PDB file of C-alpha atoms in Angstrom:
ATOM      1  CA  MET A  24      15.838  -3.035  -1.474  1.00  0.00           C
ATOM      2  CA  VAL A  25      11.836  -2.897  -0.906  1.00  0.00           C
ATOM      3  CA  ILE A  26      10.268  -1.608   2.694  1.00  0.00           C
ATOM      4  CA  ALA A  27       6.778  -2.498   2.842  1.00  0.00           C
ATOM      5  CA  VAL A  28       4.661  -0.750   6.034  1.00  0.00           C
ATOM      6  CA  ALA A  29       1.266  -2.525   6.473  1.00  0.00           C
ATOM      7  CA  SER A  30      -1.111  -2.958   9.091  1.00  0.00           C
ATOM      8  CA  GLY A  31      -3.984  -5.381   9.563  1.00  0.00           C
ATOM      9  CA  LYS A  32      -6.587  -2.279  10.115  1.00  0.00           C
ATOM     10  CA  GLY A  33      -6.529   0.890   9.650  1.00  0.00           C
ATOM     11  CA  GLY A  34      -6.117   4.211  11.867  1.00  0.00           C
ATOM     12  CA  THR A  35      -3.125   2.282  13.130  1.00  0.00           C
ATOM     13  CA  GLY A  36      -0.361   4.880  12.135  1.00  0.00           C
ATOM     14  CA  LYS A  37       1.144   2.996   8.728  1.00  0.00           C
ATOM     15  CA  THR A  38       1.435   6.377   7.118  1.00  0.00           C
ATOM     16  CA  THR A  39       3.035   8.110   9.882  1.00  0.00           C
ATOM     17  CA  VAL A  40       6.068   5.538  10.338  1.00  0.00           C
ATOM     18  CA  ALA A  41       6.292   5.016   6.356  1.00  0.00           C
ATOM     19  CA  THR A  42       6.580   8.777   5.753  1.00  0.00           C
ATOM     20  CA  ASN A  43       9.190   9.923   8.950  1.00  0.00           C
ATOM     21  CA  LEU A  44      11.667   6.427   7.670  1.00  0.00           C
ATOM     22  CA  ALA A  45      11.308   7.940   4.075  1.00  0.00           C
ATOM     23  CA  LEU A  46      12.327  11.774   5.294  1.00  0.00           C
ATOM     24  CA  ALA A  47      15.071  10.247   8.215  1.00  0.00           C
ATOM     25  CA  LEU A  48      16.852   8.148   5.612  1.00  0.00           C
ATOM     26  CA  SER A  49      16.486  10.813   2.705  1.00  0.00           C
ATOM     27  CA  CYS A  50      19.854  12.298   4.032  1.00  0.00           C
ATOM     28  CA  THR A  51      21.645   9.176   3.602  1.00  0.00           C
ATOM     29  CA  HIS A  52      20.123   7.415   0.705  1.00  0.00           C
ATOM     30  CA  GLN A  53      18.387   8.048  -2.069  1.00  0.00           C
ATOM     31  CA  VAL A  54      14.756   6.913  -1.006  1.00  0.00           C
ATOM     32  CA  GLN A  55      11.635   7.157  -3.257  1.00  0.00           C
ATOM     33  CA  TYR A  56       8.331   6.287  -1.692  1.00  0.00           C
ATOM     34  CA  LEU A  57       5.111   4.545  -3.393  1.00  0.00           C
ATOM     35  CA  ASP A  58       1.798   5.101  -2.007  1.00  0.00           C
ATOM     36  CA  CYS A  59       0.101   1.981  -2.544  1.00  0.00           C
ATOM     37  CA  ASP A  60      -2.770   3.042  -0.808  1.00  0.00           C
ATOM     38  CA  VAL A  61      -4.777   3.634  -3.927  1.00  0.00           C
ATOM     39  CA  GLU A  62      -8.501   4.483  -2.711  1.00  0.00           C
ATOM     40  CA  GLU A  63      -7.298   6.580   0.239  1.00  0.00           C
ATOM     41  CA  PRO A  64      -3.175   7.923  -0.447  1.00  0.00           C
ATOM     42  CA  ASN A  65      -2.560  10.547   2.224  1.00  0.00           C
ATOM     43  CA  ALA A  66       1.638  10.262   2.383  1.00  0.00           C
ATOM     44  CA  HIS A  67       0.865  13.723   0.321  1.00  0.00           C
ATOM     45  CA  ILE A  68       0.165  15.750   3.175  1.00  0.00           C
ATOM     46  CA  PHE A  69       3.124  15.218   5.001  1.00  0.00           C
ATOM     47  CA  LEU A  70       5.816  14.900   2.230  1.00  0.00           C
ATOM     48  CA  LYS A  71       4.322  18.116  -0.017  1.00  0.00           C
ATOM     49  CA  PRO A  72       5.372  16.489  -3.171  1.00  0.00           C
ATOM     50  CA  ARG A  73       5.695  18.383  -6.657  1.00  0.00           C
ATOM     51  CA  LEU A  74       4.034  16.436  -8.623  1.00  0.00           C
ATOM     52  CA  GLU A  75       5.488  16.268 -12.043  1.00  0.00           C
ATOM     53  CA  THR A  76       3.279  13.782 -14.392  1.00  0.00           C
ATOM     54  CA  SER A  77      -0.230  11.896 -14.150  1.00  0.00           C
ATOM     55  CA  GLU A  78      -0.797   8.814 -15.990  1.00  0.00           C
ATOM     56  CA  PRO A  79      -4.122   7.391 -16.370  1.00  0.00           C
ATOM     57  CA  VAL A  80      -4.754   3.402 -15.438  1.00  0.00           C
ATOM     58  CA  GLU A  81      -6.595   0.935 -17.981  1.00  0.00           C
ATOM     59  CA  ILE A  82      -7.757  -2.296 -18.121  1.00  0.00           C
ATOM     60  CA  PRO A  83      -8.535  -4.000 -20.853  1.00  0.00           C
ATOM     61  CA  VAL A  84     -12.718  -4.582 -21.278  1.00  0.00           C
ATOM     62  CA  PRO A  85     -14.179  -6.676 -24.570  1.00  0.00           C
ATOM     63  CA  LYS A  86     -15.713  -4.631 -26.778  1.00  0.00           C
ATOM     64  CA  VAL A  87     -18.296  -6.664 -28.939  1.00  0.00           C
ATOM     65  CA  ASN A  88     -18.586  -7.018 -32.785  1.00  0.00           C
ATOM     66  CA  GLU A  89     -22.389  -7.611 -33.371  1.00  0.00           C
ATOM     67  CA  GLU A  90     -22.120  -8.405 -36.707  1.00  0.00           C
ATOM     68  CA  ARG A  91     -19.492 -10.978 -36.556  1.00  0.00           C
ATOM     69  CA  CYS A  92     -21.299 -12.758 -33.067  1.00  0.00           C
ATOM     70  CA  ARG A  93     -23.593 -15.530 -33.207  1.00  0.00           C
ATOM     71  CA  HIS A  94     -24.567 -15.274 -29.621  1.00  0.00           C
ATOM     72  CA  CYS A  95     -23.567 -18.725 -28.657  1.00  0.00           C
ATOM     73  CA  GLY A  96     -22.830 -17.569 -25.125  1.00  0.00           C
ATOM     74  CA  LEU A  97     -19.048 -19.006 -24.652  1.00  0.00           C
ATOM     75  CA  CYS A  98     -17.901 -15.135 -23.615  1.00  0.00           C
ATOM     76  CA  ALA A  99     -20.493 -15.116 -20.384  1.00  0.00           C
ATOM     77  CA  ASP A 100     -20.180 -18.703 -19.979  1.00  0.00           C
ATOM     78  CA  VAL A 101     -16.417 -18.062 -18.978  1.00  0.00           C
ATOM     79  CA  CYS A 102     -16.509 -14.927 -17.250  1.00  0.00           C
ATOM     80  CA  PRO A 103     -15.951 -15.909 -13.878  1.00  0.00           C
ATOM     81  CA  LEU A 104     -17.588 -12.112 -12.897  1.00  0.00           C
ATOM     82  CA  HIS A 105     -20.551 -12.508 -14.476  1.00  0.00           C
ATOM     83  CA  ALA A 106     -20.181  -9.222 -16.679  1.00  0.00           C
ATOM     84  CA  LEU A 107     -21.274 -10.068 -20.064  1.00  0.00           C
ATOM     85  CA  ALA A 108     -24.804 -12.035 -20.710  1.00  0.00           C
ATOM     86  CA  VAL A 109     -25.575 -13.036 -24.062  1.00  0.00           C
ATOM     87  CA  PHE A 110     -29.311 -13.264 -25.460  1.00  0.00           C
ATOM     88  CA  LYS A 111     -30.597 -14.244 -28.556  1.00  0.00           C
ATOM     89  CA  ASP A 112     -29.959 -10.936 -30.405  1.00  0.00           C
ATOM     90  CA  GLN A 113     -28.020  -8.989 -28.130  1.00  0.00           C
ATOM     91  CA  VAL A 114     -24.777  -8.882 -25.493  1.00  0.00           C
ATOM     92  CA  LEU A 115     -24.807  -7.235 -22.539  1.00  0.00           C
ATOM     93  CA  PHE A 116     -21.822  -5.724 -21.024  1.00  0.00           C
ATOM     94  CA  PHE A 117     -21.148  -4.778 -17.097  1.00  0.00           C
ATOM     95  CA  PRO A 118     -18.070  -2.726 -17.224  1.00  0.00           C
ATOM     96  CA  GLU A 119     -18.209  -2.040 -13.597  1.00  0.00           C
ATOM     97  CA  LEU A 120     -17.824  -6.343 -12.994  1.00  0.00           C
ATOM     98  CA  CYS A 121     -15.136  -6.710 -15.771  1.00  0.00           C
ATOM     99  CA  HIS A 122     -11.823  -7.292 -14.347  1.00  0.00           C
ATOM    100  CA  GLY A 123     -10.238  -7.515 -17.452  1.00  0.00           C
ATOM    101  CA  CYS A 124      -8.675 -11.132 -17.412  1.00  0.00           C
ATOM    102  CA  GLY A 125      -9.689 -11.387 -21.406  1.00  0.00           C
ATOM    103  CA  ALA A 126     -11.080 -14.921 -21.414  1.00  0.00           C
ATOM    104  CA  CYS A 127     -14.001 -13.715 -23.652  1.00  0.00           C
ATOM    105  CA  SER A 128     -11.732 -12.348 -26.325  1.00  0.00           C
ATOM    106  CA  ALA A 129      -9.327 -15.018 -26.076  1.00  0.00           C
ATOM    107  CA  LEU A 130     -12.236 -18.354 -26.269  1.00  0.00           C
ATOM    108  CA  CYS A 131     -14.490 -16.295 -28.730  1.00  0.00           C
ATOM    109  CA  PRO A 132     -15.013 -18.500 -32.062  1.00  0.00           C
ATOM    110  CA  MET A 133     -15.963 -15.978 -33.913  1.00  0.00           C
ATOM    111  CA  GLN A 134     -13.050 -13.634 -33.252  1.00  0.00           C
ATOM    112  CA  ALA A 135     -16.176 -10.867 -32.698  1.00  0.00           C
ATOM    113  CA  ILE A 136     -15.073  -9.754 -28.997  1.00  0.00           C
ATOM    114  CA  THR A 137     -11.677  -7.076 -28.946  1.00  0.00           C
ATOM    115  CA  GLU A 138     -10.259  -5.354 -26.143  1.00  0.00           C
ATOM    116  CA  VAL A 139     -10.407  -1.868 -25.413  1.00  0.00           C
ATOM    117  CA  GLY A 140      -9.079   0.088 -22.444  1.00  0.00           C
ATOM    118  CA  ARG A 141     -11.498   1.496 -20.047  1.00  0.00           C
ATOM    119  CA  PRO A 142      -9.830   4.062 -17.467  1.00  0.00           C
ATOM    120  CA  ILE A 143      -9.900   3.508 -13.477  1.00  0.00           C
ATOM    121  CA  GLY A 144      -7.293   4.918 -12.172  1.00  0.00           C
ATOM    122  CA  VAL A 145      -4.217   7.769 -12.426  1.00  0.00           C
ATOM    123  CA  VAL A 146      -0.816   7.637 -10.887  1.00  0.00           C
ATOM    124  CA  GLU A 147       0.672  10.997  -9.633  1.00  0.00           C
ATOM    125  CA  THR A 148       4.742  11.206  -9.997  1.00  0.00           C
ATOM    126  CA  GLY A 149       7.088  13.783  -8.383  1.00  0.00           C
ATOM    127  CA  VAL A 150       9.747  15.036  -5.916  1.00  0.00           C
ATOM    128  CA  ALA A 151       9.303  15.929  -2.286  1.00  0.00           C
ATOM    129  CA  ASP A 152      12.317  17.223  -0.244  1.00  0.00           C
ATOM    130  CA  GLY A 153      14.019  15.383   2.429  1.00  0.00           C
ATOM    131  CA  LEU A 154      14.883  16.035   5.628  1.00  0.00           C
ATOM    132  CA  GLU A 155      16.404  19.619   5.802  1.00  0.00           C
ATOM    133  CA  ASP A 156      16.580  20.034   2.433  1.00  0.00           C
ATOM    134  CA  ARG A 157      19.553  17.710   1.724  1.00  0.00           C
ATOM    135  CA  GLY A 158      18.088  15.096  -0.141  1.00  0.00           C
ATOM    136  CA  GLU A 159      15.265  14.404  -2.272  1.00  0.00           C
ATOM    137  CA  ILE A 160      12.642  11.648  -2.351  1.00  0.00           C
ATOM    138  CA  GLY A 161      10.803  10.692  -5.123  1.00  0.00           C
ATOM    139  CA  PHE A 162       7.292   9.844  -5.264  1.00  0.00           C
ATOM    140  CA  ALA A 163       4.313   8.375  -6.606  1.00  0.00           C
ATOM    141  CA  HIS A 164       0.792   7.714  -5.792  1.00  0.00           C
ATOM    142  CA  GLY A 165      -2.126   6.006  -6.981  1.00  0.00           C
ATOM    143  CA  TYR A 166      -5.881   7.230  -7.139  1.00  0.00           C
ATOM    144  CA  LEU A 167      -8.624   4.874  -7.605  1.00  0.00           C
ATOM    145  CA  ASN A 168     -11.340   6.659  -9.768  1.00  0.00           C
ATOM    146  CA  VAL A 169     -14.928   7.597  -7.794  1.00  0.00           C
ATOM    147  CA  GLY A 170     -16.815   4.348  -8.366  1.00  0.00           C
ATOM    148  CA  GLU A 171     -14.378   1.430  -8.845  1.00  0.00           C
ATOM    149  CA  ALA A 172     -13.884  -1.520  -7.051  1.00  0.00           C
ATOM    150  CA  PHE A 173     -10.879  -3.301  -8.544  1.00  0.00           C
ATOM    151  CA  SER A 174      -8.003  -1.540  -7.326  1.00  0.00           C
ATOM    152  CA  PRO A 175      -4.797  -4.112  -8.408  1.00  0.00           C
ATOM    153  CA  PRO A 176      -4.389  -2.459 -11.349  1.00  0.00           C
ATOM    154  CA  VAL A 177      -3.600   0.429 -10.126  1.00  0.00           C
ATOM    155  CA  VAL A 178      -0.577  -0.361  -6.633  1.00  0.00           C
ATOM    156  CA  LYS A 179       0.299  -2.686 -10.005  1.00  0.00           C
ATOM    157  CA  ALA A 180       1.085   0.489 -11.834  1.00  0.00           C
ATOM    158  CA  VAL A 181       2.523   2.098  -8.886  1.00  0.00           C
ATOM    159  CA  ARG A 182       4.864  -0.270  -8.298  1.00  0.00           C
ATOM    160  CA  LYS A 183       6.261  -0.087 -11.504  1.00  0.00           C
ATOM    161  CA  LYS A 184       7.496   3.707 -10.358  1.00  0.00           C
ATOM    162  CA  ALA A 185      10.264   1.936  -8.363  1.00  0.00           C
ATOM    163  CA  ALA A 186      13.498   2.924  -9.251  1.00  0.00           C
ATOM    164  CA  ALA A 187      15.791   4.065  -6.265  1.00  0.00           C
ATOM    165  CA  PRO A 188      18.054   1.828  -4.659  1.00  0.00           C
ATOM    166  CA  LEU A 189      15.132   2.151  -1.098  1.00  0.00           C
ATOM    167  CA  VAL A 190      12.261   2.375  -1.620  1.00  0.00           C
ATOM    168  CA  ILE A 191       9.226   2.937   0.950  1.00  0.00           C
ATOM    169  CA  LEU A 192       6.000   1.231   0.665  1.00  0.00           C
ATOM    170  CA  ASP A 193       3.039   2.949   2.208  1.00  0.00           C
ATOM    171  CA  VAL A 194       0.674  -0.219   1.740  1.00  0.00           C
ATOM    172  CA  ALA A 195      -3.343  -0.305   2.628  1.00  0.00           C
ATOM    173  CA  PRO A 196      -4.654  -1.337   5.460  1.00  0.00           C
ATOM    174  CA  GLY A 197      -6.049  -4.677   6.029  1.00  0.00           C
ATOM    175  CA  THR A 198      -5.561  -8.132   4.011  1.00  0.00           C
ATOM    176  CA  SER A 199      -7.250  -7.786   0.288  1.00  0.00           C
ATOM    177  CA  CYS A 200      -6.028  -7.901  -2.971  1.00  0.00           C
ATOM    178  CA  PRO A 201      -4.416  -4.322  -3.229  1.00  0.00           C
ATOM    179  CA  VAL A 202      -2.609  -5.791  -0.130  1.00  0.00           C
ATOM    180  CA  VAL A 203      -1.158  -8.603  -1.572  1.00  0.00           C
ATOM    181  CA  GLU A 204       0.065  -7.052  -4.810  1.00  0.00           C
ATOM    182  CA  ALA A 205       1.373  -4.251  -3.477  1.00  0.00           C
ATOM    183  CA  LEU A 206       3.209  -6.854  -1.069  1.00  0.00           C
ATOM    184  CA  LYS A 207       4.700  -8.791  -3.399  1.00  0.00           C
ATOM    185  CA  GLY A 208       8.349  -8.400  -4.345  1.00  0.00           C
ATOM    186  CA  ALA A 209       9.572  -6.790  -0.785  1.00  0.00           C
ATOM    187  CA  ASP A 210      12.487  -7.628   1.195  1.00  0.00           C
ATOM    188  CA  PHE A 211      10.960  -6.169   4.616  1.00  0.00           C
ATOM    189  CA  CYS A 212       7.522  -5.534   6.210  1.00  0.00           C
ATOM    190  CA  LEU A 213       6.837  -3.020   8.923  1.00  0.00           C
ATOM    191  CA  LEU A 214       3.746  -4.374  10.498  1.00  0.00           C
ATOM    192  CA  VAL A 215       2.756  -1.367  12.806  1.00  0.00           C
ATOM    193  CA  THR A 216       0.030  -2.295  15.462  1.00  0.00           C
ATOM    194  CA  GLU A 217      -1.515  -0.891  18.534  1.00  0.00           C
ATOM    195  CA  GLU A 218      -2.063  -1.784  22.231  1.00  0.00           C
ATOM    196  CA  THR A 219      -5.235  -2.719  21.764  1.00  0.00           C
ATOM    197  CA  SER A 220      -7.720  -6.203  21.144  1.00  0.00           C
ATOM    198  CA  PHE A 221      -8.265  -5.226  17.848  1.00  0.00           C
ATOM    199  CA  GLY A 222      -5.088  -4.211  17.166  1.00  0.00           C
ATOM    200  CA  VAL A 223      -3.694  -7.772  17.927  1.00  0.00           C
ATOM    201  CA  HIS A 224      -6.712  -9.903  16.204  1.00  0.00           C
ATOM    202  CA  ASP A 225      -5.298  -7.642  13.109  1.00  0.00           C
ATOM    203  CA  LEU A 226      -1.812  -7.976  13.176  1.00  0.00           C
ATOM    204  CA  GLU A 227      -2.571 -11.884  13.572  1.00  0.00           C
ATOM    205  CA  LEU A 228      -4.120 -11.510  10.120  1.00  0.00           C
ATOM    206  CA  ILE A 229      -1.466  -9.471   8.168  1.00  0.00           C
ATOM    207  CA  THR A 230       1.373 -11.609   9.803  1.00  0.00           C
ATOM    208  CA  GLN A 231      -0.099 -14.675   7.857  1.00  0.00           C
ATOM    209  CA  VAL A 232      -0.441 -12.692   4.731  1.00  0.00           C
ATOM    210  CA  VAL A 233       3.407 -11.853   4.765  1.00  0.00           C
ATOM    211  CA  LYS A 234       4.377 -15.401   6.541  1.00  0.00           C
ATOM    212  CA  LYS A 235       2.744 -16.676   2.814  1.00  0.00           C
ATOM    213  CA  LEU A 236       4.462 -14.378   1.052  1.00  0.00           C
ATOM    214  CA  GLY A 237       7.856 -14.902   2.744  1.00  0.00           C
ATOM    215  CA  ILE A 238       8.707 -11.491   3.579  1.00  0.00           C
ATOM    216  CA  PRO A 239      10.704 -10.819   6.888  1.00  0.00           C
ATOM    217  CA  ALA A 240       8.465  -8.617   9.607  1.00  0.00           C
ATOM    218  CA  GLY A 241       8.808  -6.991  12.190  1.00  0.00           C
ATOM    219  CA  VAL A 242       6.961  -4.953  14.589  1.00  0.00           C
ATOM    220  CA  VAL A 243       6.411  -1.079  14.875  1.00  0.00           C
ATOM    221  CA  ILE A 244       3.822  -0.785  18.129  1.00  0.00           C
ATOM    222  CA  ASN A 245       1.944   2.776  17.463  1.00  0.00           C
ATOM    223  CA  ARG A 246       0.371   4.997  20.341  1.00  0.00           C
ATOM    224  CA  VAL A 247       1.872   3.233  23.202  1.00  0.00           C
ATOM    225  CA  ASP A 248       0.418   4.051  27.151  1.00  0.00           C
ATOM    226  CA  MET A 249       3.939   4.926  28.495  1.00  0.00           C
ATOM    227  CA  ARG A 250       2.125   5.227  31.933  1.00  0.00           C
ATOM    228  CA  LEU A 251       1.808   1.325  32.125  1.00  0.00           C
ATOM    229  CA  PRO A 252       4.890  -1.250  33.388  1.00  0.00           C
ATOM    230  CA  GLY A 253       5.061  -3.518  30.426  1.00  0.00           C
ATOM    231  CA  ARG A 254       3.310  -4.019  26.511  1.00  0.00           C
ATOM    232  CA  LEU A 255       0.201  -5.893  26.847  1.00  0.00           C
ATOM    233  CA  PRO A 256       0.381  -9.336  27.219  1.00  0.00           C
ATOM    234  CA  GLU A 257      -1.410 -10.786  23.855  1.00  0.00           C
ATOM    235  CA  LEU A 258       0.692  -8.837  22.115  1.00  0.00           C
ATOM    236  CA  VAL A 259       3.580  -9.639  23.324  1.00  0.00           C
ATOM    237  CA  SER A 260       2.645 -13.276  23.290  1.00  0.00           C
ATOM    238  CA  PHE A 261       2.270 -12.753  19.734  1.00  0.00           C
ATOM    239  CA  CYS A 262       4.986 -11.910  18.569  1.00  0.00           C
ATOM    240  CA  GLU A 263       7.154 -14.005  20.772  1.00  0.00           C
ATOM    241  CA  SER A 264       5.385 -16.979  19.352  1.00  0.00           C
ATOM    242  CA  GLU A 265       5.375 -16.085  15.277  1.00  0.00           C
ATOM    243  CA  GLY A 266       9.495 -14.565  16.410  1.00  0.00           C
ATOM    244  CA  LEU A 267       9.089 -10.822  15.368  1.00  0.00           C
ATOM    245  CA  PRO A 268      10.690  -8.789  16.757  1.00  0.00           C
ATOM    246  CA  ILE A 269       9.382  -5.422  18.288  1.00  0.00           C
ATOM    247  CA  LEU A 270      11.732  -2.978  16.929  1.00  0.00           C
ATOM    248  CA  MET A 271      10.203   0.574  17.627  1.00  0.00           C
ATOM    249  CA  GLU A 272       7.423   1.935  20.424  1.00  0.00           C
ATOM    250  CA  ILE A 273       5.819   5.406  19.766  1.00  0.00           C
ATOM    251  CA  PRO A 274       4.166   6.830  22.631  1.00  0.00           C
ATOM    252  CA  ASP A 275       0.041   7.904  23.104  1.00  0.00           C
ATOM    253  CA  SER A 276       1.504  11.481  22.927  1.00  0.00           C
ATOM    254  CA  ARG A 277      -0.883  14.726  22.912  1.00  0.00           C
ATOM    255  CA  TYR A 278       2.431  16.872  21.134  1.00  0.00           C
ATOM    256  CA  LEU A 279       2.841  13.790  18.111  1.00  0.00           C
ATOM    257  CA  ALA A 280      -1.025  13.879  17.686  1.00  0.00           C
ATOM    258  CA  GLU A 281      -0.999  17.563  17.143  1.00  0.00           C
ATOM    259  CA  LEU A 282       2.068  17.479  15.334  1.00  0.00           C
ATOM    260  CA  TYR A 283       0.015  15.046  13.019  1.00  0.00           C
ATOM    261  CA  SER A 284      -3.414  16.850  12.782  1.00  0.00           C
ATOM    262  CA  ARG A 285      -1.194  19.720  11.150  1.00  0.00           C
ATOM    263  CA  GLY A 286       0.525  17.553   8.718  1.00  0.00           C
ATOM    264  CA  GLU A 287       3.743  17.959  10.491  1.00  0.00           C
ATOM    265  CA  PRO A 288       6.155  14.670  10.297  1.00  0.00           C
ATOM    266  CA  LEU A 289       7.733  14.067  13.947  1.00  0.00           C
ATOM    267  CA  VAL A 290      11.550  14.255  12.213  1.00  0.00           C
ATOM    268  CA  LYS A 291      11.025  17.643  10.966  1.00  0.00           C
ATOM    269  CA  ALA A 292       9.922  18.790  14.582  1.00  0.00           C
ATOM    270  CA  SER A 293      12.318  16.551  16.753  1.00  0.00           C
ATOM    271  CA  PRO A 294      15.816  15.628  16.021  1.00  0.00           C
ATOM    272  CA  GLU A 295      15.390  13.161  18.199  1.00  0.00           C
ATOM    273  CA  TRP A 296      12.871  11.246  16.553  1.00  0.00           C
ATOM    274  CA  SER A 297      15.474  11.047  13.173  1.00  0.00           C
ATOM    275  CA  GLY A 298      17.660   9.496  15.139  1.00  0.00           C
ATOM    276  CA  LYS A 299      15.086   7.081  16.018  1.00  0.00           C
ATOM    277  CA  PHE A 300      13.388   5.914  12.480  1.00  0.00           C
ATOM    278  CA  GLU A 301      17.612   5.687  11.666  1.00  0.00           C
ATOM    279  CA  GLY A 302      17.842   3.225  14.474  1.00  0.00           C
ATOM    280  CA  LEU A 303      14.871   0.966  13.072  1.00  0.00           C
ATOM    281  CA  TYR A 304      16.218   0.894  10.066  1.00  0.00           C
ATOM    282  CA  ALA A 305      19.359  -0.607  11.133  1.00  0.00           C
ATOM    283  CA  LYS A 306      17.290  -2.928  12.901  1.00  0.00           C
ATOM    284  CA  MET A 307      15.584  -4.013  10.009  1.00  0.00           C
ATOM    285  CA  GLN A 308      18.882  -4.830   8.325  1.00  0.00           C
ATOM    286  CA  ARG A 309      20.395  -6.780  11.476  1.00  0.00           C
ATOM    287  CA  GLN A 310      17.006  -8.455  10.795  1.00  0.00           C
ATOM    288  CA  MET A 311      18.084  -9.401   7.131  1.00  0.00           C
ATOM    289  CA  GLY A 312      21.210  -9.950   7.591  1.00  0.00           C
ATOM    290  CA  LEU A 313      22.851  -6.963   6.276  1.00  0.00           C
ATOM    291  CA  PRO A 314      25.686  -4.515   7.262  1.00  0.00           C
ATOM    292  CA  CYS A 315      23.689  -1.781   8.820  1.00  0.00           C
ATOM    293  CA  GLY A 316      24.277   1.615   6.971  1.00  0.00           C
ATOM    294  CA  LYS A 317      24.293   0.479   3.297  1.00  0.00           C
TER     295      LYS A 317
END
């Protein structure tokens, strides 16, 4: 079972929900945590894994044999990102623009182009201690190299590390290509939002993505002002119109914020929160029509 935790915008508490869910379930399930936010992974701050392996992530880029090339310009014509420029006696290649689609090498009439690997990031794997050290959590995260703009291959490499019965994906914020790459194949998606107009707007965007991918979803509202008599009307109205159940509410609390600032998970500080996140998992199972506790 693969549970993705996503949000339409950054800073909603996505990693807070994902890490605490993993810790709460580690006592009763074999859990693996994959941090797919490769441009800014931060789950390691809370889970504190012991990293054991590090593997480079590469994309195939063209290498031109100028002796065989007749400078016909076809490679530049078929490149969708204009990473190649062909002149009378020279081919220029701009590696930062190349996404490794392979069209240039496949269509070169002189077979003058071969592919070589270009590193764009790294994937690290290890193990983190579960709640009260009663279980272990498999861990993997990716880092996109500084200056790189093409992150889906690194996200894909992290996703390939999935190997446990229960996998929790920490997805990058937003609705761009890295988010779609991480969400593919997920069984359920937790959408983390907040009670603001910006939060509702971006929740609408990510909801459209999960609907296109056919992934059942539910909502977690973070930083809820418990002094108010009810939730933000526009947020409740949107969830009802889209059939999104509100599965959990996390209060706007100075105590919880202090825990976060110290890198301390909620479930380790309070047994009460462990039960709440176990209850969240049970609600997800019911939404999918699965027996609870599996």
